[in-house]
PDB file of N, CA and C in Angstrom:
ATOM      1  N   MET A  15     -30.475   8.431 -10.548  1.00  0.00           N
ATOM      2  CA  MET A  15     -29.313   7.608 -10.412  1.00  0.00           C
ATOM      3  C   MET A  15     -28.454   7.979  -9.163  1.00  0.00           C
ATOM      4  N   PRO A  16     -28.218   7.029  -8.241  1.00  0.00           N
ATOM      5  CA  PRO A  16     -27.476   7.335  -7.068  1.00  0.00           C
ATOM      6  C   PRO A  16     -25.973   7.833  -7.463  1.00  0.00           C
ATOM      7  N   ARG A  17     -25.449   8.771  -6.710  1.00  0.00           N
ATOM      8  CA  ARG A  17     -24.068   9.240  -6.965  1.00  0.00           C
ATOM      9  C   ARG A  17     -23.147   8.360  -6.095  1.00  0.00           C
ATOM     10  N   ILE A  18     -22.076   8.058  -6.730  1.00  0.00           N
ATOM     11  CA  ILE A  18     -21.000   7.297  -6.077  1.00  0.00           C
ATOM     12  C   ILE A  18     -20.164   8.272  -5.296  1.00  0.00           C
ATOM     13  N   PRO A  19     -19.952   8.058  -4.027  1.00  0.00           N
ATOM     14  CA  PRO A  19     -19.176   9.043  -3.193  1.00  0.00           C
ATOM     15  C   PRO A  19     -17.719   9.006  -3.674  1.00  0.00           C
ATOM     16  N   LEU A  20     -17.138  10.111  -3.715  1.00  0.00           N
ATOM     17  CA  LEU A  20     -15.748  10.227  -4.171  1.00  0.00           C
ATOM     18  C   LEU A  20     -14.882  10.182  -2.895  1.00  0.00           C
ATOM     19  N   VAL A  21     -13.669   9.695  -3.127  1.00  0.00           N
ATOM     20  CA  VAL A  21     -12.707   9.688  -2.011  1.00  0.00           C
ATOM     21  C   VAL A  21     -12.178  11.044  -1.858  1.00  0.00           C
ATOM     22  N   SER A  22     -11.885  11.513  -0.685  1.00  0.00           N
ATOM     23  CA  SER A  22     -11.317  12.877  -0.452  1.00  0.00           C
ATOM     24  C   SER A  22      -9.925  12.955  -1.106  1.00  0.00           C
ATOM     25  N   HIS A  23      -9.611  14.125  -1.395  1.00  0.00           N
ATOM     26  CA  HIS A  23      -8.243  14.402  -2.058  1.00  0.00           C
ATOM     27  C   HIS A  23      -7.163  13.881  -1.122  1.00  0.00           C
ATOM     28  N   ASP A  24      -7.250  14.154   0.155  1.00  0.00           N
ATOM     29  CA  ASP A  24      -6.276  13.679   1.159  1.00  0.00           C
ATOM     30  C   ASP A  24      -6.160  12.215   1.184  1.00  0.00           C
ATOM     31  N   LYS A  25      -7.254  11.405   1.257  1.00  0.00           N
ATOM     32  CA  LYS A  25      -7.094   9.967   1.315  1.00  0.00           C
ATOM     33  C   LYS A  25      -6.569   9.463  -0.058  1.00  0.00           C
ATOM     34  N   ALA A  26      -6.953  10.048  -1.229  1.00  0.00           N
ATOM     35  CA  ALA A  26      -6.400   9.636  -2.473  1.00  0.00           C
ATOM     36  C   ALA A  26      -4.933   9.835  -2.487  1.00  0.00           C
ATOM     37  N   ASN A  27      -4.425  10.930  -1.978  1.00  0.00           N
ATOM     38  CA  ASN A  27      -3.015  11.184  -1.915  1.00  0.00           C
ATOM     39  C   ASN A  27      -2.299  10.017  -1.071  1.00  0.00           C
ATOM     40  N   HIS A  28      -2.893   9.804   0.101  1.00  0.00           N
ATOM     41  CA  HIS A  28      -2.351   8.760   0.915  1.00  0.00           C
ATOM     42  C   HIS A  28      -2.317   7.351   0.211  1.00  0.00           C
ATOM     43  N   SER A  29      -3.338   7.051  -0.514  1.00  0.00           N
ATOM     44  CA  SER A  29      -3.323   5.800  -1.292  1.00  0.00           C
ATOM     45  C   SER A  29      -2.204   5.802  -2.363  1.00  0.00           C
ATOM     46  N   ILE A  30      -2.076   6.918  -3.004  1.00  0.00           N
ATOM     47  CA  ILE A  30      -1.046   6.964  -4.107  1.00  0.00           C
ATOM     48  C   ILE A  30       0.305   6.803  -3.487  1.00  0.00           C
ATOM     49  N   TYR A  31       0.638   7.538  -2.320  1.00  0.00           N
ATOM     50  CA  TYR A  31       1.928   7.388  -1.726  1.00  0.00           C
ATOM     51  C   TYR A  31       2.108   6.059  -1.141  1.00  0.00           C
ATOM     52  N   GLY A  32       1.057   5.319  -0.678  1.00  0.00           N
ATOM     53  CA  GLY A  32       1.297   3.972  -0.251  1.00  0.00           C
ATOM     54  C   GLY A  32       1.586   2.998  -1.376  1.00  0.00           C
ATOM     55  N   PHE A  33       1.059   3.242  -2.548  1.00  0.00           N
ATOM     56  CA  PHE A  33       1.358   2.526  -3.702  1.00  0.00           C
ATOM     57  C   PHE A  33       2.755   2.731  -4.160  1.00  0.00           C
ATOM     58  N   LEU A  34       3.249   3.932  -4.126  1.00  0.00           N
ATOM     59  CA  LEU A  34       4.629   4.324  -4.527  1.00  0.00           C
ATOM     60  C   LEU A  34       5.654   3.682  -3.486  1.00  0.00           C
ATOM     61  N   ILE A  35       5.330   3.767  -2.230  1.00  0.00           N
ATOM     62  CA  ILE A  35       6.287   3.240  -1.246  1.00  0.00           C
ATOM     63  C   ILE A  35       6.269   1.731  -1.392  1.00  0.00           C
ATOM     64  N   TYR A  36       5.154   1.087  -1.611  1.00  0.00           N
ATOM     65  CA  TYR A  36       5.126  -0.352  -1.921  1.00  0.00           C
ATOM     66  C   TYR A  36       6.080  -0.648  -3.091  1.00  0.00           C
ATOM     67  N   LEU A  37       5.924   0.024  -4.243  1.00  0.00           N
ATOM     68  CA  LEU A  37       6.716  -0.325  -5.413  1.00  0.00           C
ATOM     69  C   LEU A  37       8.207  -0.089  -5.085  1.00  0.00           C
ATOM     70  N   ALA A  38       8.565   1.005  -4.419  1.00  0.00           N
ATOM     71  CA  ALA A  38       9.978   1.188  -4.167  1.00  0.00           C
ATOM     72  C   ALA A  38      10.554   0.156  -3.305  1.00  0.00           C
ATOM     73  N   ALA A  39       9.873  -0.276  -2.263  1.00  0.00           N
ATOM     74  CA  ALA A  39      10.374  -1.208  -1.275  1.00  0.00           C
ATOM     75  C   ALA A  39      10.455  -2.629  -1.888  1.00  0.00           C
ATOM     76  N   ALA A  40       9.334  -2.947  -2.724  1.00  0.00           N
ATOM     77  CA  ALA A  40       9.237  -4.292  -3.295  1.00  0.00           C
ATOM     78  C   ALA A  40      10.352  -4.467  -4.378  1.00  0.00           C
ATOM     79  N   PHE A  41      10.568  -3.472  -5.156  1.00  0.00           N
ATOM     80  CA  PHE A  41      11.598  -3.561  -6.187  1.00  0.00           C
ATOM     81  C   PHE A  41      13.010  -3.555  -5.554  1.00  0.00           C
ATOM     82  N   MET A  42      13.213  -2.848  -4.421  1.00  0.00           N
ATOM     83  CA  MET A  42      14.511  -2.936  -3.789  1.00  0.00           C
ATOM     84  C   MET A  42      14.691  -4.294  -3.228  1.00  0.00           C
ATOM     85  N   ALA A  43      13.626  -4.883  -2.718  1.00  0.00           N
ATOM     86  CA  ALA A  43      13.801  -6.305  -2.083  1.00  0.00           C
ATOM     87  C   ALA A  43      14.095  -7.223  -3.232  1.00  0.00           C
ATOM     88  N   LEU A  44      13.498  -7.112  -4.362  1.00  0.00           N
ATOM     89  CA  LEU A  44      13.836  -7.952  -5.546  1.00  0.00           C
ATOM     90  C   LEU A  44      15.261  -7.747  -5.964  1.00  0.00           C
ATOM     91  N   GLY A  45      15.743  -6.533  -5.896  1.00  0.00           N
ATOM     92  CA  GLY A  45      17.092  -6.233  -6.243  1.00  0.00           C
ATOM     93  C   GLY A  45      18.102  -6.936  -5.367  1.00  0.00           C
ATOM     94  N   PHE A  46      17.644  -7.192  -4.082  1.00  0.00           N
ATOM     95  CA  PHE A  46      18.499  -7.903  -3.131  1.00  0.00           C
ATOM     96  C   PHE A  46      18.247  -9.357  -3.151  1.00  0.00           C
ATOM     97  N   GLY A  47      17.567  -9.911  -4.153  1.00  0.00           N
ATOM     98  CA  GLY A  47      17.406 -11.289  -4.380  1.00  0.00           C
ATOM     99  C   GLY A  47      16.193 -11.973  -3.674  1.00  0.00           C
ATOM    100  N   ALA A  48      15.187 -11.171  -3.188  1.00  0.00           N
ATOM    101  CA  ALA A  48      14.028 -11.702  -2.538  1.00  0.00           C
ATOM    102  C   ALA A  48      13.164 -12.411  -3.573  1.00  0.00           C
ATOM    103  N   GLU A  49      12.481 -13.457  -3.130  1.00  0.00           N
ATOM    104  CA  GLU A  49      11.417 -14.047  -3.978  1.00  0.00           C
ATOM    105  C   GLU A  49      10.354 -13.056  -4.117  1.00  0.00           C
ATOM    106  N   SER A  50       9.494 -13.228  -5.183  1.00  0.00           N
ATOM    107  CA  SER A  50       8.439 -12.179  -5.452  1.00  0.00           C
ATOM    108  C   SER A  50       7.452 -12.135  -4.298  1.00  0.00           C
ATOM    109  N   ALA A  51       7.060 -13.181  -3.709  1.00  0.00           N
ATOM    110  CA  ALA A  51       6.038 -13.122  -2.562  1.00  0.00           C
ATOM    111  C   ALA A  51       6.680 -12.412  -1.425  1.00  0.00           C
ATOM    112  N   ASN A  52       7.988 -12.599  -1.153  1.00  0.00           N
ATOM    113  CA  ASN A  52       8.658 -11.958  -0.031  1.00  0.00           C
ATOM    114  C   ASN A  52       8.769 -10.450  -0.386  1.00  0.00           C
ATOM    115  N   ALA A  53       9.058 -10.155  -1.564  1.00  0.00           N
ATOM    116  CA  ALA A  53       9.195  -8.783  -1.953  1.00  0.00           C
ATOM    117  C   ALA A  53       7.845  -8.017  -1.796  1.00  0.00           C
ATOM    118  N   ALA A  54       6.760  -8.671  -2.112  1.00  0.00           N
ATOM    119  CA  ALA A  54       5.435  -8.123  -1.900  1.00  0.00           C
ATOM    120  C   ALA A  54       5.143  -7.858  -0.494  1.00  0.00           C
ATOM    121  N   LEU A  55       5.561  -8.766   0.404  1.00  0.00           N
ATOM    122  CA  LEU A  55       5.416  -8.589   1.848  1.00  0.00           C
ATOM    123  C   LEU A  55       6.232  -7.413   2.333  1.00  0.00           C
ATOM    124  N   VAL A  56       7.464  -7.364   1.852  1.00  0.00           N
ATOM    125  CA  VAL A  56       8.343  -6.303   2.345  1.00  0.00           C
ATOM    126  C   VAL A  56       7.755  -4.968   1.859  1.00  0.00           C
ATOM    127  N   GLY A  57       7.214  -4.897   0.611  1.00  0.00           N
ATOM    128  CA  GLY A  57       6.653  -3.673   0.131  1.00  0.00           C
ATOM    129  C   GLY A  57       5.431  -3.268   0.963  1.00  0.00           C
ATOM    130  N   PHE A  58       4.510  -4.187   1.284  1.00  0.00           N
ATOM    131  CA  PHE A  58       3.313  -3.903   2.051  1.00  0.00           C
ATOM    132  C   PHE A  58       3.748  -3.463   3.485  1.00  0.00           C
ATOM    133  N   LEU A  59       4.738  -4.145   4.096  1.00  0.00           N
ATOM    134  CA  LEU A  59       5.145  -3.742   5.394  1.00  0.00           C
ATOM    135  C   LEU A  59       5.772  -2.376   5.412  1.00  0.00           C
ATOM    136  N   ALA A  60       6.555  -2.029   4.378  1.00  0.00           N
ATOM    137  CA  ALA A  60       7.115  -0.700   4.298  1.00  0.00           C
ATOM    138  C   ALA A  60       6.074   0.379   4.181  1.00  0.00           C
ATOM    139  N   ALA A  61       4.920   0.142   3.404  1.00  0.00           N
ATOM    140  CA  ALA A  61       3.938   1.053   3.233  1.00  0.00           C
ATOM    141  C   ALA A  61       3.178   1.204   4.578  1.00  0.00           C
ATOM    142  N   SER A  62       3.001   0.088   5.260  1.00  0.00           N
ATOM    143  CA  SER A  62       2.319   0.158   6.614  1.00  0.00           C
ATOM    144  C   SER A  62       3.116   0.907   7.615  1.00  0.00           C
ATOM    145  N   ALA A  63       4.429   0.653   7.670  1.00  0.00           N
ATOM    146  CA  ALA A  63       5.250   1.360   8.562  1.00  0.00           C
ATOM    147  C   ALA A  63       5.344   2.854   8.382  1.00  0.00           C
ATOM    148  N   ALA A  64       5.412   3.150   7.059  1.00  0.00           N
ATOM    149  CA  ALA A  64       5.402   4.562   6.655  1.00  0.00           C
ATOM    150  C   ALA A  64       4.087   5.232   7.025  1.00  0.00           C
ATOM    151  N   ALA A  65       2.973   4.518   6.888  1.00  0.00           N
ATOM    152  CA  ALA A  65       1.636   5.055   7.202  1.00  0.00           C
ATOM    153  C   ALA A  65       1.523   5.320   8.705  1.00  0.00           C
ATOM    154  N   TRP A  66       1.873   4.397   9.527  1.00  0.00           N
ATOM    155  CA  TRP A  66       1.727   4.589  10.959  1.00  0.00           C
ATOM    156  C   TRP A  66       2.805   5.457  11.504  1.00  0.00           C
ATOM    157  N   GLY A  67       3.949   5.483  10.903  1.00  0.00           N
ATOM    158  CA  GLY A  67       4.992   6.404  11.306  1.00  0.00           C
ATOM    159  C   GLY A  67       4.666   7.823  11.100  1.00  0.00           C
ATOM    160  N   LYS A  68       4.079   8.096   9.922  1.00  0.00           N
ATOM    161  CA  LYS A  68       3.542   9.465   9.596  1.00  0.00           C
ATOM    162  C   LYS A  68       2.474   9.879  10.493  1.00  0.00           C
ATOM    163  N   GLU A  69       1.595   9.012  10.870  1.00  0.00           N
ATOM    164  CA  GLU A  69       0.465   9.410  11.833  1.00  0.00           C
ATOM    165  C   GLU A  69       1.050   9.690  13.170  1.00  0.00           C
ATOM    166  N   LEU A  70       2.031   8.928  13.660  1.00  0.00           N
ATOM    167  CA  LEU A  70       2.637   9.134  14.962  1.00  0.00           C
ATOM    168  C   LEU A  70       3.358  10.442  14.936  1.00  0.00           C
ATOM    169  N   TYR A  71       4.072  10.694  13.860  1.00  0.00           N
ATOM    170  CA  TYR A  71       4.767  12.025  13.695  1.00  0.00           C
ATOM    171  C   TYR A  71       3.748  13.158  13.730  1.00  0.00           C
ATOM    172  N   ASP A  72       2.684  13.064  13.022  1.00  0.00           N
ATOM    173  CA  ASP A  72       1.700  14.086  13.027  1.00  0.00           C
ATOM    174  C   ASP A  72       1.071  14.311  14.409  1.00  0.00           C
ATOM    175  N   ARG A  73       0.828  13.268  15.090  1.00  0.00           N
ATOM    176  CA  ARG A  73       0.279  13.416  16.534  1.00  0.00           C
ATOM    177  C   ARG A  73       1.240  14.166  17.410  1.00  0.00           C
ATOM    178  N   ARG A  74       2.540  13.865  17.290  1.00  0.00           N
ATOM    179  CA  ARG A  74       3.480  14.585  18.138  1.00  0.00           C
ATOM    180  C   ARG A  74       3.777  15.954  17.618  1.00  0.00           C
ATOM    181  N   ALA A  75       3.912  16.172  16.360  1.00  0.00           N
ATOM    182  CA  ALA A  75       4.197  17.474  15.834  1.00  0.00           C
ATOM    183  C   ALA A  75       3.121  18.489  15.841  1.00  0.00           C
ATOM    184  N   SER A  76       1.935  18.081  15.481  1.00  0.00           N
ATOM    185  CA  SER A  76       0.820  19.047  15.335  1.00  0.00           C
ATOM    186  C   SER A  76      -0.397  18.623  16.173  1.00  0.00           C
ATOM    187  N   GLY A  77      -0.337  17.529  16.813  1.00  0.00           N
ATOM    188  CA  GLY A  77      -1.538  17.092  17.621  1.00  0.00           C
ATOM    189  C   GLY A  77      -2.692  16.490  16.833  1.00  0.00           C
ATOM    190  N   THR A  78      -2.489  16.354  15.460  1.00  0.00           N
ATOM    191  CA  THR A  78      -3.471  15.722  14.630  1.00  0.00           C
ATOM    192  C   THR A  78      -3.215  14.236  14.522  1.00  0.00           C
ATOM    193  N   TYR A  79      -4.227  13.505  14.478  1.00  0.00           N
ATOM    194  CA  TYR A  79      -4.070  12.019  14.274  1.00  0.00           C
ATOM    195  C   TYR A  79      -5.242  11.486  13.494  1.00  0.00           C
ATOM    196  N   ASP A  80      -5.067  10.866  12.487  1.00  0.00           N
ATOM    197  CA  ASP A  80      -6.200  10.294  11.690  1.00  0.00           C
ATOM    198  C   ASP A  80      -5.818   8.931  11.209  1.00  0.00           C
ATOM    199  N   PRO A  81      -6.355   7.926  11.961  1.00  0.00           N
ATOM    200  CA  PRO A  81      -6.103   6.558  11.575  1.00  0.00           C
ATOM    201  C   PRO A  81      -6.606   6.235  10.210  1.00  0.00           C
ATOM    202  N   ASP A  82      -7.575   6.930   9.701  1.00  0.00           N
ATOM    203  CA  ASP A  82      -8.057   6.737   8.307  1.00  0.00           C
ATOM    204  C   ASP A  82      -7.041   7.085   7.236  1.00  0.00           C
ATOM    205  N   ASP A  83      -6.117   8.067   7.602  1.00  0.00           N
ATOM    206  CA  ASP A  83      -5.013   8.374   6.693  1.00  0.00           C
ATOM    207  C   ASP A  83      -4.110   7.148   6.606  1.00  0.00           C
ATOM    208  N   ALA A  84      -3.815   6.599   7.705  1.00  0.00           N
ATOM    209  CA  ALA A  84      -2.907   5.361   7.726  1.00  0.00           C
ATOM    210  C   ALA A  84      -3.608   4.281   6.919  1.00  0.00           C
ATOM    211  N   THR A  85      -4.907   4.050   7.148  1.00  0.00           N
ATOM    212  CA  THR A  85      -5.655   2.992   6.400  1.00  0.00           C
ATOM    213  C   THR A  85      -5.559   3.219   4.916  1.00  0.00           C
ATOM    214  N   ALA A  86      -5.724   4.483   4.476  1.00  0.00           N
ATOM    215  CA  ALA A  86      -5.704   4.820   3.043  1.00  0.00           C
ATOM    216  C   ALA A  86      -4.358   4.501   2.535  1.00  0.00           C
ATOM    217  N   THR A  87      -3.271   4.790   3.246  1.00  0.00           N
ATOM    218  CA  THR A  87      -1.943   4.545   2.777  1.00  0.00           C
ATOM    219  C   THR A  87      -1.713   3.039   2.642  1.00  0.00           C
ATOM    220  N   MET A  88      -2.224   2.265   3.621  1.00  0.00           N
ATOM    221  CA  MET A  88      -2.055   0.810   3.570  1.00  0.00           C
ATOM    222  C   MET A  88      -2.873   0.311   2.455  1.00  0.00           C
ATOM    223  N   VAL A  89      -3.999   0.806   2.060  1.00  0.00           N
ATOM    224  CA  VAL A  89      -4.827   0.310   1.031  1.00  0.00           C
ATOM    225  C   VAL A  89      -4.035   0.456  -0.290  1.00  0.00           C
ATOM    226  N   GLY A  90      -3.307   1.580  -0.435  1.00  0.00           N
ATOM    227  CA  GLY A  90      -2.432   1.812  -1.617  1.00  0.00           C
ATOM    228  C   GLY A  90      -1.396   0.750  -1.724  1.00  0.00           C
ATOM    229  N   GLY A  91      -0.795   0.427  -0.510  1.00  0.00           N
ATOM    230  CA  GLY A  91       0.235  -0.721  -0.469  1.00  0.00           C
ATOM    231  C   GLY A  91      -0.382  -1.962  -0.876  1.00  0.00           C
ATOM    232  N   ALA A  92      -1.590  -2.317  -0.328  1.00  0.00           N
ATOM    233  CA  ALA A  92      -2.275  -3.479  -0.714  1.00  0.00           C
ATOM    234  C   ALA A  92      -2.611  -3.592  -2.168  1.00  0.00           C
ATOM    235  N   ALA A  93      -2.955  -2.468  -2.720  1.00  0.00           N
ATOM    236  CA  ALA A  93      -3.228  -2.420  -4.194  1.00  0.00           C
ATOM    237  C   ALA A  93      -2.001  -2.685  -4.944  1.00  0.00           C
ATOM    238  N   GLY A  94      -0.889  -2.178  -4.506  1.00  0.00           N
ATOM    239  CA  GLY A  94       0.394  -2.456  -5.166  1.00  0.00           C
ATOM    240  C   GLY A  94       0.680  -3.875  -5.134  1.00  0.00           C
ATOM    241  N   ALA A  95       0.481  -4.560  -3.960  1.00  0.00           N
ATOM    242  CA  ALA A  95       0.738  -6.006  -3.785  1.00  0.00           C
ATOM    243  C   ALA A  95      -0.124  -6.811  -4.678  1.00  0.00           C
ATOM    244  N   ALA A  96      -1.351  -6.425  -4.717  1.00  0.00           N
ATOM    245  CA  ALA A  96      -2.312  -7.160  -5.587  1.00  0.00           C
ATOM    246  C   ALA A  96      -1.845  -7.013  -7.096  1.00  0.00           C
ATOM    247  N   ALA A  97      -1.593  -5.838  -7.431  1.00  0.00           N
ATOM    248  CA  ALA A  97      -1.224  -5.529  -8.892  1.00  0.00           C
ATOM    249  C   ALA A  97       0.030  -6.306  -9.294  1.00  0.00           C
ATOM    250  N   THR A  98       1.011  -6.451  -8.409  1.00  0.00           N
ATOM    251  CA  THR A  98       2.192  -7.062  -8.734  1.00  0.00           C
ATOM    252  C   THR A  98       2.365  -8.528  -8.559  1.00  0.00           C
ATOM    253  N   THR A  99       1.450  -9.047  -7.659  1.00  0.00           N
ATOM    254  CA  THR A  99       1.547 -10.550  -7.396  1.00  0.00           C
ATOM    255  C   THR A  99       0.417 -11.277  -8.253  1.00  0.00           C
ATOM    256  N   ALA A 100      -0.613 -10.589  -8.685  1.00  0.00           N
ATOM    257  CA  ALA A 100      -1.658 -11.280  -9.414  1.00  0.00           C
ATOM    258  C   ALA A 100      -1.146 -11.965 -10.698  1.00  0.00           C
ATOM    259  N   PRO A 101      -0.288 -11.288 -11.434  1.00  0.00           N
ATOM    260  CA  PRO A 101       0.253 -12.019 -12.676  1.00  0.00           C
ATOM    261  C   PRO A 101       1.061 -13.248 -12.302  1.00  0.00           C
ATOM    262  N   SER A 102       1.842 -13.257 -11.269  1.00  0.00           N
ATOM    263  CA  SER A 102       2.622 -14.363 -10.854  1.00  0.00           C
ATOM    264  C   SER A 102       1.715 -15.504 -10.413  1.00  0.00           C
ATOM    265  N   LEU A 103       0.648 -15.076  -9.638  1.00  0.00           N
ATOM    266  CA  LEU A 103      -0.404 -16.092  -9.158  1.00  0.00           C
ATOM    267  C   LEU A 103      -1.043 -16.769 -10.294  1.00  0.00           C
ATOM    268  N   MET A 104      -1.415 -15.937 -11.332  1.00  0.00           N
ATOM    269  CA  MET A 104      -2.083 -16.529 -12.466  1.00  0.00           C
ATOM    270  C   MET A 104      -1.173 -17.517 -13.272  1.00  0.00           C
ATOM    271  N   LEU A 105       0.161 -17.142 -13.444  1.00  0.00           N
ATOM    272  CA  LEU A 105       1.005 -18.032 -14.099  1.00  0.00           C
ATOM    273  C   LEU A 105       1.208 -19.361 -13.282  1.00  0.00           C
ATOM    274  N   TRP A 106       1.312 -19.228 -11.945  1.00  0.00           N
ATOM    275  CA  TRP A 106       1.446 -20.438 -11.093  1.00  0.00           C
ATOM    276  C   TRP A 106       0.201 -21.301 -11.178  1.00  0.00           C
ATOM    277  N   LEU A 107      -0.983 -20.772 -11.218  1.00  0.00           N
ATOM    278  CA  LEU A 107      -2.216 -21.539 -11.339  1.00  0.00           C
ATOM    279  C   LEU A 107      -2.299 -22.146 -12.682  1.00  0.00           C
ATOM    280  N   ARG A 108      -1.904 -21.443 -13.708  1.00  0.00           N
ATOM    281  CA  ARG A 108      -1.867 -22.033 -15.052  1.00  0.00           C
ATOM    282  C   ARG A 108      -0.951 -23.162 -15.185  1.00  0.00           C
ATOM    283  N   ALA A 109       0.203 -23.128 -14.499  1.00  0.00           N
ATOM    284  CA  ALA A 109       1.180 -24.251 -14.607  1.00  0.00           C
ATOM    285  C   ALA A 109       0.709 -25.422 -13.730  1.00  0.00           C
ATOM    286  N   ALA A 110       0.085 -25.057 -12.570  1.00  0.00           N
ATOM    287  CA  ALA A 110      -0.421 -26.121 -11.742  1.00  0.00           C
ATOM    288  C   ALA A 110      -1.592 -26.898 -12.321  1.00  0.00           C
ATOM    289  N   LEU A 111      -2.400 -26.252 -13.098  1.00  0.00           N
ATOM    290  CA  LEU A 111      -3.591 -26.872 -13.732  1.00  0.00           C
ATOM    291  C   LEU A 111      -3.263 -27.493 -15.098  1.00  0.00           C
ATOM    292  N   ALA A 112      -2.019 -27.256 -15.549  1.00  0.00           N
ATOM    293  CA  ALA A 112      -1.735 -27.854 -16.895  1.00  0.00           C
ATOM    294  C   ALA A 112      -1.365 -29.346 -16.815  1.00  0.00           C
TER     295      ALA A 112
END
């Protein structure tokens, strides 16, 4: 049976932090009265900005730069967006098809 490759510990951490940044930003946007789709966009953009900001900081501070880290952080943000907007989308489709 083939083995499924595991995600490295570093990339998993980046994904988790991207998810958490997404949640914090999206819920703050909702608190300021944003529509749910706009809050999801705000959350994803915040996770993306944090991802690339951290990589630019790493490049200046230590000379290391790994765009895969930024990608993993953004994947976490995208997972947050999918997890929080999917229920709303399903409700919308259900109402539209009724």
